[in-house]
Amino acid sequence: MYHFKLTITNLKTTEIIAYKEKIDSTRLPQHIAIIMDGNGRWAKAQGKHRIFGHKNGVKAVREVTEGCAEIGVKYLTLYAFSTENWNRPKTEVSALMQLLFLTIGKEIKTLQKNNIRLNVIGHINDLPESNRKALQEVMEATKNNTRMTLTLALSYGSREEIAEAVRKMAADYKDGKISMQEITQETIGAHLYTHDMPDPELMIRTSGEHRISNFLLWQMAYTELYFTEKFWPEFERNDLFKAIYDFQHRERRFGMISEQLKEQETTND
Ligand code: FPP
C-alpha cells in the first residue's frame, strides 16, 4: 500500500515539471511537424462521438500554435487531413471539413494579431469550395506575416508529392530546361510543396502510434521523432515544451560520430 502511494506521488511530480523554463532558447528546432492523432479514441473513451474528439483537437491546435510562436519556433506544420482520410465515413469527412472552415474563419484575427502566416500543402483543389476560398483568403491576408509560418497539410500525401516533383522534373528535362546532372537532392527539394521552408528538425506524433503515415517522407530524412501516449485533444503547451526539451537532449549525428561533432562545436565557438 505504502509503495503504491509513493508511485502515485512520483508520477504527479513528473507531470508538473514546467518544461518551458528548461528549454534552451538558443537551440530551438526551427521547424516542428506534428501528426495529430487520437481524436477518435479520446472521444470514444468518454462515450462521445468521434467528431467531439476533432472539436477538442482544435484546442490543441491553438495550444501548439501559440506555444511555438511564444518561444520562437519559425515553422509549424500540422498533418490535418491525409489523402487517405477521404476514405473515412462521409459524415466524418464533412464534419471535419466544416470544422476546418469554422476554425479558419475564427482564427484569422489571432493569426494577424500574432503575426503568423498561414500556408497549406497538399491537394487544396480536392477540398470543398468554401474551404478552399476561406483558406486562400487567410493565406493572402497573412502572407506578409513574419513571426511564424503555420502550415496545414490538407489532402496531403508525401508519396504523391514526390511523384508530382518527379513528373515536373521529367517534363523540364524533356523540354530541355534541365539536364540529367541538375537532378540533385536540392532540385528535388525545390520541387516539393515545402520548397520554401527548412526540413523539420522535430516530428511529434500523439496517441502512441509509431508511424510516419506518408507525412513529409523526403523532408524527414534526419528529423528527430518524438512519440507520446497522449491523445491529441489532451496535448497541451507543456507537452510541446517537453518534446522540445527531449529534442535538445538528443545527439544529432547526421551519420558522423560523437567525437567529430564535438570537434565541430569547438571550431564553431
Ligand atoms: C486524427 O485523429 C486527427 C485527424 C485526422 C484530424 C485532425 C483534425 C483536427 C485536430 C481538427 C481540425 C484541424 C485544424 C487544423 C483546424 P483520428 O481521427 O485519426 O483519431 P483515432 O486514431 O483515435 O481514430
PDB file of C-alpha atoms and ligand atoms in Angstrom:
ATOM      1  CA  MET A   1       0.000   0.000   0.000  1.00  0.00           C
ATOM      2  CA  TYR A   2       2.770   2.391   1.018  1.00  0.00           C
ATOM      3  CA  HIS A   3       4.696   1.674  -2.197  1.00  0.00           C
ATOM      4  CA  PHE A   4       1.619   2.322  -4.302  1.00  0.00           C
ATOM      5  CA  LYS A   5       1.153   5.761  -2.742  1.00  0.00           C
ATOM      6  CA  LEU A   6       4.777   6.591  -3.388  1.00  0.00           C
ATOM      7  CA  THR A   7       4.442   5.681  -7.068  1.00  0.00           C
ATOM      8  CA  ILE A   8       1.419   7.923  -7.485  1.00  0.00           C
ATOM      9  CA  THR A   9       3.212  10.821  -5.781  1.00  0.00           C
ATOM     10  CA  ASN A  10       6.221  10.383  -8.049  1.00  0.00           C
ATOM     11  CA  LEU A  11       4.083  10.328 -11.164  1.00  0.00           C
ATOM     12  CA  LYS A  12       2.379  13.557 -10.125  1.00  0.00           C
ATOM     13  CA  THR A  13       5.744  15.195  -9.517  1.00  0.00           C
ATOM     14  CA  THR A  14       6.899  14.347 -13.047  1.00  0.00           C
ATOM     15  CA  GLU A  15       3.701  15.675 -14.581  1.00  0.00           C
ATOM     16  CA  ILE A  16       4.012  19.189 -13.164  1.00  0.00           C
ATOM     17  CA  ILE A  17       7.511  19.985 -14.432  1.00  0.00           C
ATOM     18  CA  ALA A  18       7.307  23.277 -16.312  1.00  0.00           C
ATOM     19  CA  TYR A  19       9.363  22.443 -19.388  1.00  0.00           C
ATOM     20  CA  LYS A  20       9.349  25.950 -20.860  1.00  0.00           C
ATOM     21  CA  GLU A  21      11.920  27.102 -18.325  1.00  0.00           C
ATOM     22  CA  LYS A  22      14.156  24.144 -19.138  1.00  0.00           C
ATOM     23  CA  ILE A  23      14.297  24.873 -22.877  1.00  0.00           C
ATOM     24  CA  ASP A  24      17.477  26.403 -24.285  1.00  0.00           C
ATOM     25  CA  SER A  25      16.103  29.220 -26.442  1.00  0.00           C
ATOM     26  CA  THR A  26      19.326  29.353 -28.494  1.00  0.00           C
ATOM     27  CA  ARG A  27      18.867  25.777 -29.755  1.00  0.00           C
ATOM     28  CA  LEU A  28      15.217  25.635 -30.764  1.00  0.00           C
ATOM     29  CA  PRO A  29      14.109  23.420 -33.617  1.00  0.00           C
ATOM     30  CA  GLN A  30      13.336  25.824 -36.472  1.00  0.00           C
ATOM     31  CA  HIS A  31      10.614  23.613 -37.856  1.00  0.00           C
ATOM     32  CA  ILE A  32       8.315  21.254 -35.930  1.00  0.00           C
ATOM     33  CA  ALA A  33       5.951  18.872 -37.724  1.00  0.00           C
ATOM     34  CA  ILE A  34       3.082  17.162 -35.914  1.00  0.00           C
ATOM     35  CA  ILE A  35       0.883  14.142 -36.658  1.00  0.00           C
ATOM     36  CA  MET A  36      -2.206  14.950 -34.592  1.00  0.00           C
ATOM     37  CA  ASP A  37      -3.561  11.517 -33.758  1.00  0.00           C
ATOM     38  CA  GLY A  38      -6.085  10.015 -31.366  1.00  0.00           C
ATOM     39  CA  ASN A  39      -9.104  12.351 -31.571  1.00  0.00           C
ATOM     40  CA  GLY A  40     -11.485   9.460 -32.219  1.00  0.00           C
ATOM     41  CA  ARG A  41     -10.116   7.211 -29.451  1.00  0.00           C
ATOM     42  CA  TRP A  42     -10.119  10.085 -26.979  1.00  0.00           C
ATOM     43  CA  ALA A  43     -13.801  10.774 -27.697  1.00  0.00           C
ATOM     44  CA  LYS A  44     -14.736   7.082 -27.610  1.00  0.00           C
ATOM     45  CA  ALA A  45     -13.051   6.637 -24.220  1.00  0.00           C
ATOM     46  CA  GLN A  46     -15.575   9.138 -22.854  1.00  0.00           C
ATOM     47  CA  GLY A  47     -18.550   7.622 -24.623  1.00  0.00           C
ATOM     48  CA  LYS A  48     -18.698  10.521 -27.100  1.00  0.00           C
ATOM     49  CA  HIS A  49     -18.825  10.646 -30.900  1.00  0.00           C
ATOM     50  CA  ARG A  50     -15.553  10.899 -32.868  1.00  0.00           C
ATOM     51  CA  ILE A  51     -16.479  14.436 -34.000  1.00  0.00           C
ATOM     52  CA  PHE A  52     -16.382  15.545 -30.366  1.00  0.00           C
ATOM     53  CA  GLY A  53     -12.733  14.464 -30.425  1.00  0.00           C
ATOM     54  CA  HIS A  54     -11.993  16.527 -33.525  1.00  0.00           C
ATOM     55  CA  LYS A  55     -13.678  19.591 -31.965  1.00  0.00           C
ATOM     56  CA  ASN A  56     -11.474  19.254 -28.909  1.00  0.00           C
ATOM     57  CA  GLY A  57      -8.495  18.699 -31.196  1.00  0.00           C
ATOM     58  CA  VAL A  58      -8.861  22.313 -32.319  1.00  0.00           C
ATOM     59  CA  LYS A  59      -7.986  23.430 -28.770  1.00  0.00           C
ATOM     60  CA  ALA A  60      -4.726  21.505 -29.020  1.00  0.00           C
ATOM     61  CA  VAL A  61      -4.026  23.117 -32.406  1.00  0.00           C
ATOM     62  CA  ARG A  62      -4.350  26.500 -30.698  1.00  0.00           C
ATOM     63  CA  GLU A  63      -2.144  25.390 -27.797  1.00  0.00           C
ATOM     64  CA  VAL A  64       0.749  24.257 -30.014  1.00  0.00           C
ATOM     65  CA  THR A  65       0.462  27.204 -32.390  1.00  0.00           C
ATOM     66  CA  GLU A  66       0.604  29.686 -29.537  1.00  0.00           C
ATOM     67  CA  GLY A  67       3.292  27.659 -27.762  1.00  0.00           C
ATOM     68  CA  CYS A  68       5.543  27.609 -30.834  1.00  0.00           C
ATOM     69  CA  ALA A  69       5.059  31.331 -31.514  1.00  0.00           C
ATOM     70  CA  GLU A  70       5.659  32.152 -27.850  1.00  0.00           C
ATOM     71  CA  ILE A  71       9.117  30.590 -27.736  1.00  0.00           C
ATOM     72  CA  GLY A  72      10.230  31.491 -31.258  1.00  0.00           C
ATOM     73  CA  VAL A  73       9.795  28.361 -33.422  1.00  0.00           C
ATOM     74  CA  LYS A  74       9.673  29.629 -37.017  1.00  0.00           C
ATOM     75  CA  TYR A  75       7.739  26.841 -38.780  1.00  0.00           C
ATOM     76  CA  LEU A  76       4.958  24.565 -37.520  1.00  0.00           C
ATOM     77  CA  THR A  77       3.419  22.005 -39.854  1.00  0.00           C
ATOM     78  CA  LEU A  78       0.287  20.105 -38.842  1.00  0.00           C
ATOM     79  CA  TYR A  79      -0.985  16.969 -40.571  1.00  0.00           C
ATOM     80  CA  ALA A  80      -4.670  17.876 -40.540  1.00  0.00           C
ATOM     81  CA  PHE A  81      -6.078  15.654 -43.320  1.00  0.00           C
ATOM     82  CA  SER A  82      -4.322  12.998 -45.378  1.00  0.00           C
ATOM     83  CA  THR A  83      -5.262  11.828 -48.867  1.00  0.00           C
ATOM     84  CA  GLU A  84      -6.258   8.532 -47.186  1.00  0.00           C
ATOM     85  CA  ASN A  85      -8.633  10.357 -44.795  1.00  0.00           C
ATOM     86  CA  TRP A  86     -11.082  10.823 -47.701  1.00  0.00           C
ATOM     87  CA  ASN A  87     -11.929   7.127 -47.203  1.00  0.00           C
ATOM     88  CA  ARG A  88     -13.463   7.786 -43.769  1.00  0.00           C
ATOM     89  CA  PRO A  89     -17.269   7.730 -43.374  1.00  0.00           C
ATOM     90  CA  LYS A  90     -18.855  10.607 -45.315  1.00  0.00           C
ATOM     91  CA  THR A  91     -20.369  12.144 -42.184  1.00  0.00           C
ATOM     92  CA  GLU A  92     -16.953  12.346 -40.509  1.00  0.00           C
ATOM     93  CA  VAL A  93     -15.318  13.837 -43.606  1.00  0.00           C
ATOM     94  CA  SER A  94     -17.962  16.566 -43.892  1.00  0.00           C
ATOM     95  CA  ALA A  95     -17.827  17.277 -40.167  1.00  0.00           C
ATOM     96  CA  LEU A  96     -14.048  17.668 -40.402  1.00  0.00           C
ATOM     97  CA  MET A  97     -14.354  19.983 -43.416  1.00  0.00           C
ATOM     98  CA  GLN A  98     -16.959  22.082 -41.628  1.00  0.00           C
ATOM     99  CA  LEU A  99     -14.813  22.268 -38.520  1.00  0.00           C
ATOM    100  CA  LEU A 100     -11.860  23.349 -40.604  1.00  0.00           C
ATOM    101  CA  PHE A 101     -13.990  26.020 -42.309  1.00  0.00           C
ATOM    102  CA  LEU A 102     -15.291  27.391 -38.992  1.00  0.00           C
ATOM    103  CA  THR A 103     -11.853  27.310 -37.390  1.00  0.00           C
ATOM    104  CA  ILE A 104     -10.142  29.194 -40.231  1.00  0.00           C
ATOM    105  CA  GLY A 105     -12.830  31.888 -40.068  1.00  0.00           C
ATOM    106  CA  LYS A 106     -12.488  32.217 -36.302  1.00  0.00           C
ATOM    107  CA  GLU A 107      -8.712  32.198 -36.111  1.00  0.00           C
ATOM    108  CA  ILE A 108      -7.813  34.794 -38.753  1.00  0.00           C
ATOM    109  CA  LYS A 109      -7.783  37.614 -36.166  1.00  0.00           C
ATOM    110  CA  THR A 110      -5.484  35.655 -33.854  1.00  0.00           C
ATOM    111  CA  LEU A 111      -3.130  34.853 -36.729  1.00  0.00           C
ATOM    112  CA  GLN A 112      -2.937  38.521 -37.688  1.00  0.00           C
ATOM    113  CA  LYS A 113      -2.517  39.701 -34.113  1.00  0.00           C
ATOM    114  CA  ASN A 114       0.332  37.259 -33.601  1.00  0.00           C
ATOM    115  CA  ASN A 115       1.980  37.946 -36.972  1.00  0.00           C
ATOM    116  CA  ILE A 116       1.584  34.312 -38.141  1.00  0.00           C
ATOM    117  CA  ARG A 117       1.455  33.332 -41.818  1.00  0.00           C
ATOM    118  CA  LEU A 118      -0.934  30.563 -42.849  1.00  0.00           C
ATOM    119  CA  ASN A 119       0.244  28.162 -45.514  1.00  0.00           C
ATOM    120  CA  VAL A 120      -1.277  24.977 -46.964  1.00  0.00           C
ATOM    121  CA  ILE A 121       0.402  21.953 -48.518  1.00  0.00           C
ATOM    122  CA  GLY A 122      -1.455  19.179 -50.340  1.00  0.00           C
ATOM    123  CA  HIS A 123      -4.226  18.997 -52.893  1.00  0.00           C
ATOM    124  CA  ILE A 124      -6.154  22.080 -51.877  1.00  0.00           C
ATOM    125  CA  ASN A 125      -8.321  21.632 -55.002  1.00  0.00           C
ATOM    126  CA  ASP A 126      -9.801  18.433 -53.519  1.00  0.00           C
ATOM    127  CA  LEU A 127     -11.365  20.457 -50.695  1.00  0.00           C
ATOM    128  CA  PRO A 128     -14.923  21.837 -50.817  1.00  0.00           C
ATOM    129  CA  GLU A 129     -15.045  25.249 -52.491  1.00  0.00           C
ATOM    130  CA  SER A 130     -15.995  27.037 -49.264  1.00  0.00           C
ATOM    131  CA  ASN A 131     -12.876  25.684 -47.549  1.00  0.00           C
ATOM    132  CA  ARG A 132     -10.667  26.496 -50.499  1.00  0.00           C
ATOM    133  CA  LYS A 133     -11.896  30.092 -50.607  1.00  0.00           C
ATOM    134  CA  ALA A 134     -11.565  30.573 -46.855  1.00  0.00           C
ATOM    135  CA  LEU A 135      -8.035  29.166 -46.870  1.00  0.00           C
ATOM    136  CA  GLN A 136      -7.000  31.286 -49.853  1.00  0.00           C
ATOM    137  CA  GLU A 137      -8.367  34.417 -48.195  1.00  0.00           C
ATOM    138  CA  VAL A 138      -6.471  33.765 -44.951  1.00  0.00           C
ATOM    139  CA  MET A 139      -3.270  32.823 -46.820  1.00  0.00           C
ATOM    140  CA  GLU A 140      -3.499  36.067 -48.815  1.00  0.00           C
ATOM    141  CA  ALA A 141      -4.258  38.172 -45.739  1.00  0.00           C
ATOM    142  CA  THR A 142      -1.387  36.706 -43.725  1.00  0.00           C
ATOM    143  CA  LYS A 143       1.217  36.340 -46.484  1.00  0.00           C
ATOM    144  CA  ASN A 144       3.478  39.100 -45.158  1.00  0.00           C
ATOM    145  CA  ASN A 145       3.447  37.914 -41.538  1.00  0.00           C
ATOM    146  CA  THR A 146       6.906  37.020 -40.331  1.00  0.00           C
ATOM    147  CA  ARG A 147       6.869  35.650 -36.783  1.00  0.00           C
ATOM    148  CA  MET A 148       5.989  32.067 -37.727  1.00  0.00           C
ATOM    149  CA  THR A 149       4.610  30.036 -40.639  1.00  0.00           C
ATOM    150  CA  LEU A 150       1.785  27.687 -39.735  1.00  0.00           C
ATOM    151  CA  THR A 151       1.363  25.082 -42.452  1.00  0.00           C
ATOM    152  CA  LEU A 152      -1.682  22.834 -42.637  1.00  0.00           C
ATOM    153  CA  ALA A 153      -1.183  19.610 -44.578  1.00  0.00           C
ATOM    154  CA  LEU A 154      -4.607  19.076 -46.155  1.00  0.00           C
ATOM    155  CA  SER A 155      -5.445  16.281 -48.575  1.00  0.00           C
ATOM    156  CA  TYR A 156      -1.726  15.646 -48.305  1.00  0.00           C
ATOM    157  CA  GLY A 157       0.239  12.510 -49.184  1.00  0.00           C
ATOM    158  CA  SER A 158       4.011  12.504 -49.303  1.00  0.00           C
ATOM    159  CA  ARG A 159       4.476   9.826 -51.960  1.00  0.00           C
ATOM    160  CA  GLU A 160       2.175  11.762 -54.292  1.00  0.00           C
ATOM    161  CA  GLU A 161       4.099  14.968 -53.509  1.00  0.00           C
ATOM    162  CA  ILE A 162       7.329  13.215 -54.545  1.00  0.00           C
ATOM    163  CA  ALA A 163       5.669  11.702 -57.653  1.00  0.00           C
ATOM    164  CA  GLU A 164       4.491  15.194 -58.694  1.00  0.00           C
ATOM    165  CA  ALA A 165       8.004  16.563 -58.241  1.00  0.00           C
ATOM    166  CA  VAL A 166       9.414  13.762 -60.415  1.00  0.00           C
ATOM    167  CA  ARG A 167       6.792  14.440 -63.122  1.00  0.00           C
ATOM    168  CA  LYS A 168       7.646  18.174 -63.138  1.00  0.00           C
ATOM    169  CA  MET A 169      11.370  17.449 -63.415  1.00  0.00           C
ATOM    170  CA  ALA A 170      10.807  14.877 -66.177  1.00  0.00           C
ATOM    171  CA  ALA A 171       8.777  17.472 -68.121  1.00  0.00           C
ATOM    172  CA  ASP A 172      11.526  20.082 -67.609  1.00  0.00           C
ATOM    173  CA  TYR A 173      14.136  17.568 -68.809  1.00  0.00           C
ATOM    174  CA  LYS A 174      12.029  16.744 -71.873  1.00  0.00           C
ATOM    175  CA  ASP A 175      11.700  20.459 -72.679  1.00  0.00           C
ATOM    176  CA  GLY A 176      15.462  20.882 -72.340  1.00  0.00           C
ATOM    177  CA  LYS A 177      15.051  23.135 -69.261  1.00  0.00           C
ATOM    178  CA  ILE A 178      17.205  20.948 -67.009  1.00  0.00           C
ATOM    179  CA  SER A 179      19.969  18.425 -67.632  1.00  0.00           C
ATOM    180  CA  MET A 180      20.302  14.984 -66.061  1.00  0.00           C
ATOM    181  CA  GLN A 181      23.115  16.321 -63.814  1.00  0.00           C
ATOM    182  CA  GLU A 182      20.801  19.010 -62.481  1.00  0.00           C
ATOM    183  CA  ILE A 183      18.526  16.394 -60.935  1.00  0.00           C
ATOM    184  CA  THR A 184      20.023  16.574 -57.455  1.00  0.00           C
ATOM    185  CA  GLN A 185      18.744  16.399 -53.878  1.00  0.00           C
ATOM    186  CA  GLU A 186      18.446  20.196 -53.966  1.00  0.00           C
ATOM    187  CA  THR A 187      16.374  20.323 -57.164  1.00  0.00           C
ATOM    188  CA  ILE A 188      14.094  17.559 -55.877  1.00  0.00           C
ATOM    189  CA  GLY A 189      13.606  19.559 -52.646  1.00  0.00           C
ATOM    190  CA  ALA A 190      12.897  22.657 -54.709  1.00  0.00           C
ATOM    191  CA  HIS A 191      10.031  20.862 -56.489  1.00  0.00           C
ATOM    192  CA  LEU A 192       8.279  19.776 -53.289  1.00  0.00           C
ATOM    193  CA  TYR A 193       5.385  21.694 -51.693  1.00  0.00           C
ATOM    194  CA  THR A 194       7.773  22.574 -48.863  1.00  0.00           C
ATOM    195  CA  HIS A 195      10.352  24.239 -51.160  1.00  0.00           C
ATOM    196  CA  ASP A 196      10.238  27.487 -49.172  1.00  0.00           C
ATOM    197  CA  MET A 197      10.816  26.052 -45.696  1.00  0.00           C
ATOM    198  CA  PRO A 198      13.589  24.165 -43.911  1.00  0.00           C
ATOM    199  CA  ASP A 199      13.191  20.445 -43.221  1.00  0.00           C
ATOM    200  CA  PRO A 200      11.548  19.670 -39.879  1.00  0.00           C
ATOM    201  CA  GLU A 201      14.027  19.012 -37.103  1.00  0.00           C
ATOM    202  CA  LEU A 202      11.432  17.530 -34.773  1.00  0.00           C
ATOM    203  CA  MET A 203       8.339  15.458 -35.573  1.00  0.00           C
ATOM    204  CA  ILE A 204       5.797  14.743 -32.850  1.00  0.00           C
ATOM    205  CA  ARG A 205       3.096  12.076 -33.089  1.00  0.00           C
ATOM    206  CA  THR A 206       0.456  11.656 -30.414  1.00  0.00           C
ATOM    207  CA  SER A 207      -1.666   8.665 -29.331  1.00  0.00           C
ATOM    208  CA  GLY A 208       1.051   6.024 -29.002  1.00  0.00           C
ATOM    209  CA  GLU A 209       1.270   5.180 -32.716  1.00  0.00           C
ATOM    210  CA  HIS A 210       4.824   4.845 -34.016  1.00  0.00           C
ATOM    211  CA  ARG A 211       4.444   5.507 -37.737  1.00  0.00           C
ATOM    212  CA  ILE A 212       5.126   8.305 -40.219  1.00  0.00           C
ATOM    213  CA  SER A 213       1.970   7.611 -42.259  1.00  0.00           C
ATOM    214  CA  ASN A 214       3.016   9.142 -45.577  1.00  0.00           C
ATOM    215  CA  PHE A 215       3.930  12.502 -43.991  1.00  0.00           C
ATOM    216  CA  LEU A 216       6.930  14.542 -45.265  1.00  0.00           C
ATOM    217  CA  LEU A 217       8.915  11.400 -46.161  1.00  0.00           C
ATOM    218  CA  TRP A 218      11.644  13.190 -48.102  1.00  0.00           C
ATOM    219  CA  GLN A 219      11.831  16.102 -45.670  1.00  0.00           C
ATOM    220  CA  MET A 220      12.155  13.874 -42.588  1.00  0.00           C
ATOM    221  CA  ALA A 221      15.377  12.118 -43.577  1.00  0.00           C
ATOM    222  CA  TYR A 222      17.173  13.490 -40.472  1.00  0.00           C
ATOM    223  CA  THR A 223      14.224  14.554 -38.326  1.00  0.00           C
ATOM    224  CA  GLU A 224      14.143  13.537 -34.666  1.00  0.00           C
ATOM    225  CA  LEU A 225      10.965  11.578 -33.971  1.00  0.00           C
ATOM    226  CA  TYR A 226       9.072  12.027 -30.701  1.00  0.00           C
ATOM    227  CA  PHE A 227       6.135   9.843 -29.739  1.00  0.00           C
ATOM    228  CA  THR A 228       3.770  10.378 -26.845  1.00  0.00           C
ATOM    229  CA  GLU A 229       0.942   8.229 -25.482  1.00  0.00           C
ATOM    230  CA  LYS A 230      -1.289  11.287 -25.037  1.00  0.00           C
ATOM    231  CA  PHE A 231      -4.236  11.601 -27.400  1.00  0.00           C
ATOM    232  CA  TRP A 232      -4.222  14.788 -29.490  1.00  0.00           C
ATOM    233  CA  PRO A 233      -7.062  16.583 -27.612  1.00  0.00           C
ATOM    234  CA  GLU A 234      -5.073  16.105 -24.383  1.00  0.00           C
ATOM    235  CA  PHE A 235      -1.869  17.568 -25.803  1.00  0.00           C
ATOM    236  CA  GLU A 236      -1.027  20.855 -24.105  1.00  0.00           C
ATOM    237  CA  ARG A 237       1.603  23.541 -24.386  1.00  0.00           C
ATOM    238  CA  ASN A 238       3.724  21.933 -21.677  1.00  0.00           C
ATOM    239  CA  ASP A 239       3.715  18.665 -23.681  1.00  0.00           C
ATOM    240  CA  LEU A 240       5.083  20.596 -26.653  1.00  0.00           C
ATOM    241  CA  PHE A 241       7.797  22.123 -24.457  1.00  0.00           C
ATOM    242  CA  LYS A 242       8.585  18.658 -23.065  1.00  0.00           C
ATOM    243  CA  ALA A 243       9.061  17.327 -26.609  1.00  0.00           C
ATOM    244  CA  ILE A 244      11.387  20.251 -27.418  1.00  0.00           C
ATOM    245  CA  TYR A 245      13.309  19.673 -24.186  1.00  0.00           C
ATOM    246  CA  ASP A 246      13.682  15.992 -25.119  1.00  0.00           C
ATOM    247  CA  PHE A 247      14.848  17.001 -28.627  1.00  0.00           C
ATOM    248  CA  GLN A 248      17.511  19.273 -27.131  1.00  0.00           C
ATOM    249  CA  HIS A 249      18.980  16.351 -25.224  1.00  0.00           C
ATOM    250  CA  ARG A 250      19.494  14.170 -28.253  1.00  0.00           C
ATOM    251  CA  GLU A 251      22.718  13.927 -30.187  1.00  0.00           C
ATOM    252  CA  ARG A 252      22.065  14.597 -33.870  1.00  0.00           C
ATOM    253  CA  ARG A 253      24.968  12.966 -35.633  1.00  0.00           C
ATOM    254  CA  PHE A 254      23.877  13.090 -39.305  1.00  0.00           C
ATOM    255  CA  GLY A 255      25.902   9.928 -39.941  1.00  0.00           C
ATOM    256  CA  MET A 256      29.031  11.173 -38.129  1.00  0.00           C
ATOM    257  CA  ILE A 257      30.480  10.047 -34.805  1.00  0.00           C
ATOM    258  CA  SER A 258      30.248  11.873 -31.469  1.00  0.00           C
ATOM    259  CA  GLU A 259      33.904  12.970 -31.465  1.00  0.00           C
ATOM    260  CA  GLN A 260      33.536  14.662 -34.853  1.00  0.00           C
ATOM    261  CA  LEU A 261      30.536  16.631 -33.598  1.00  0.00           C
ATOM    262  CA  LYS A 262      32.464  17.809 -30.537  1.00  0.00           C
ATOM    263  CA  GLU A 263      35.340  18.883 -32.769  1.00  0.00           C
ATOM    264  CA  GLN A 264      32.878  20.848 -34.956  1.00  0.00           C
ATOM    265  CA  GLU A 265      31.450  22.558 -31.870  1.00  0.00           C
ATOM    266  CA  THR A 266      34.907  23.661 -30.721  1.00  0.00           C
ATOM    267  CA  THR A 267      35.729  25.011 -34.185  1.00  0.00           C
ATOM    268  CA  ASN A 268      32.446  26.974 -34.315  1.00  0.00           C
ATOM    269  CA  ASP A 269      32.969  28.509 -30.840  1.00  0.00           C
TER     270      ASP A 269
HETATM  271  C1  FPP B   1      -6.508  12.211 -36.112  1.00  0.00           C
HETATM  272  O1  FPP B   1      -7.310  11.603 -35.135  1.00  0.00           O
HETATM  273  C2  FPP B   1      -6.994  13.523 -36.473  1.00  0.00           C
HETATM  274  C3  FPP B   1      -7.432  13.918 -37.710  1.00  0.00           C
HETATM  275  C4  FPP B   1      -7.496  13.025 -38.878  1.00  0.00           C
HETATM  276  C5  FPP B   1      -7.917  15.263 -37.966  1.00  0.00           C
HETATM  277  C6  FPP B   1      -7.213  16.356 -37.243  1.00  0.00           C
HETATM  278  C7  FPP B   1      -8.133  17.498 -37.163  1.00  0.00           C
HETATM  279  C8  FPP B   1      -8.239  18.363 -36.140  1.00  0.00           C
HETATM  280  C9  FPP B   1      -7.359  18.371 -34.967  1.00  0.00           C
HETATM  281  C10 FPP B   1      -9.302  19.383 -36.139  1.00  0.00           C
HETATM  282  C11 FPP B   1      -9.249  20.470 -37.168  1.00  0.00           C
HETATM  283  C12 FPP B   1      -7.893  20.910 -37.566  1.00  0.00           C
HETATM  284  C13 FPP B   1      -7.497  22.168 -37.811  1.00  0.00           C
HETATM  285  C14 FPP B   1      -6.146  22.382 -38.338  1.00  0.00           C
HETATM  286  C15 FPP B   1      -8.339  23.334 -37.580  1.00  0.00           C
HETATM  287  P1  FPP B   1      -8.091  10.302 -35.542  1.00  0.00           P
HETATM  288  O2  FPP B   1      -9.448  10.682 -36.002  1.00  0.00           O
HETATM  289  O3  FPP B   1      -7.308   9.518 -36.547  1.00  0.00           O
HETATM  290  O4  FPP B   1      -8.166   9.533 -34.180  1.00  0.00           O
HETATM  291  P2  FPP B   1      -8.156   7.954 -33.966  1.00  0.00           P
HETATM  292  O5  FPP B   1      -6.835   7.453 -34.446  1.00  0.00           O
HETATM  293  O6  FPP B   1      -8.294   7.834 -32.484  1.00  0.00           O
HETATM  294  O7  FPP B   1      -9.309   7.392 -34.709  1.00  0.00           O
END
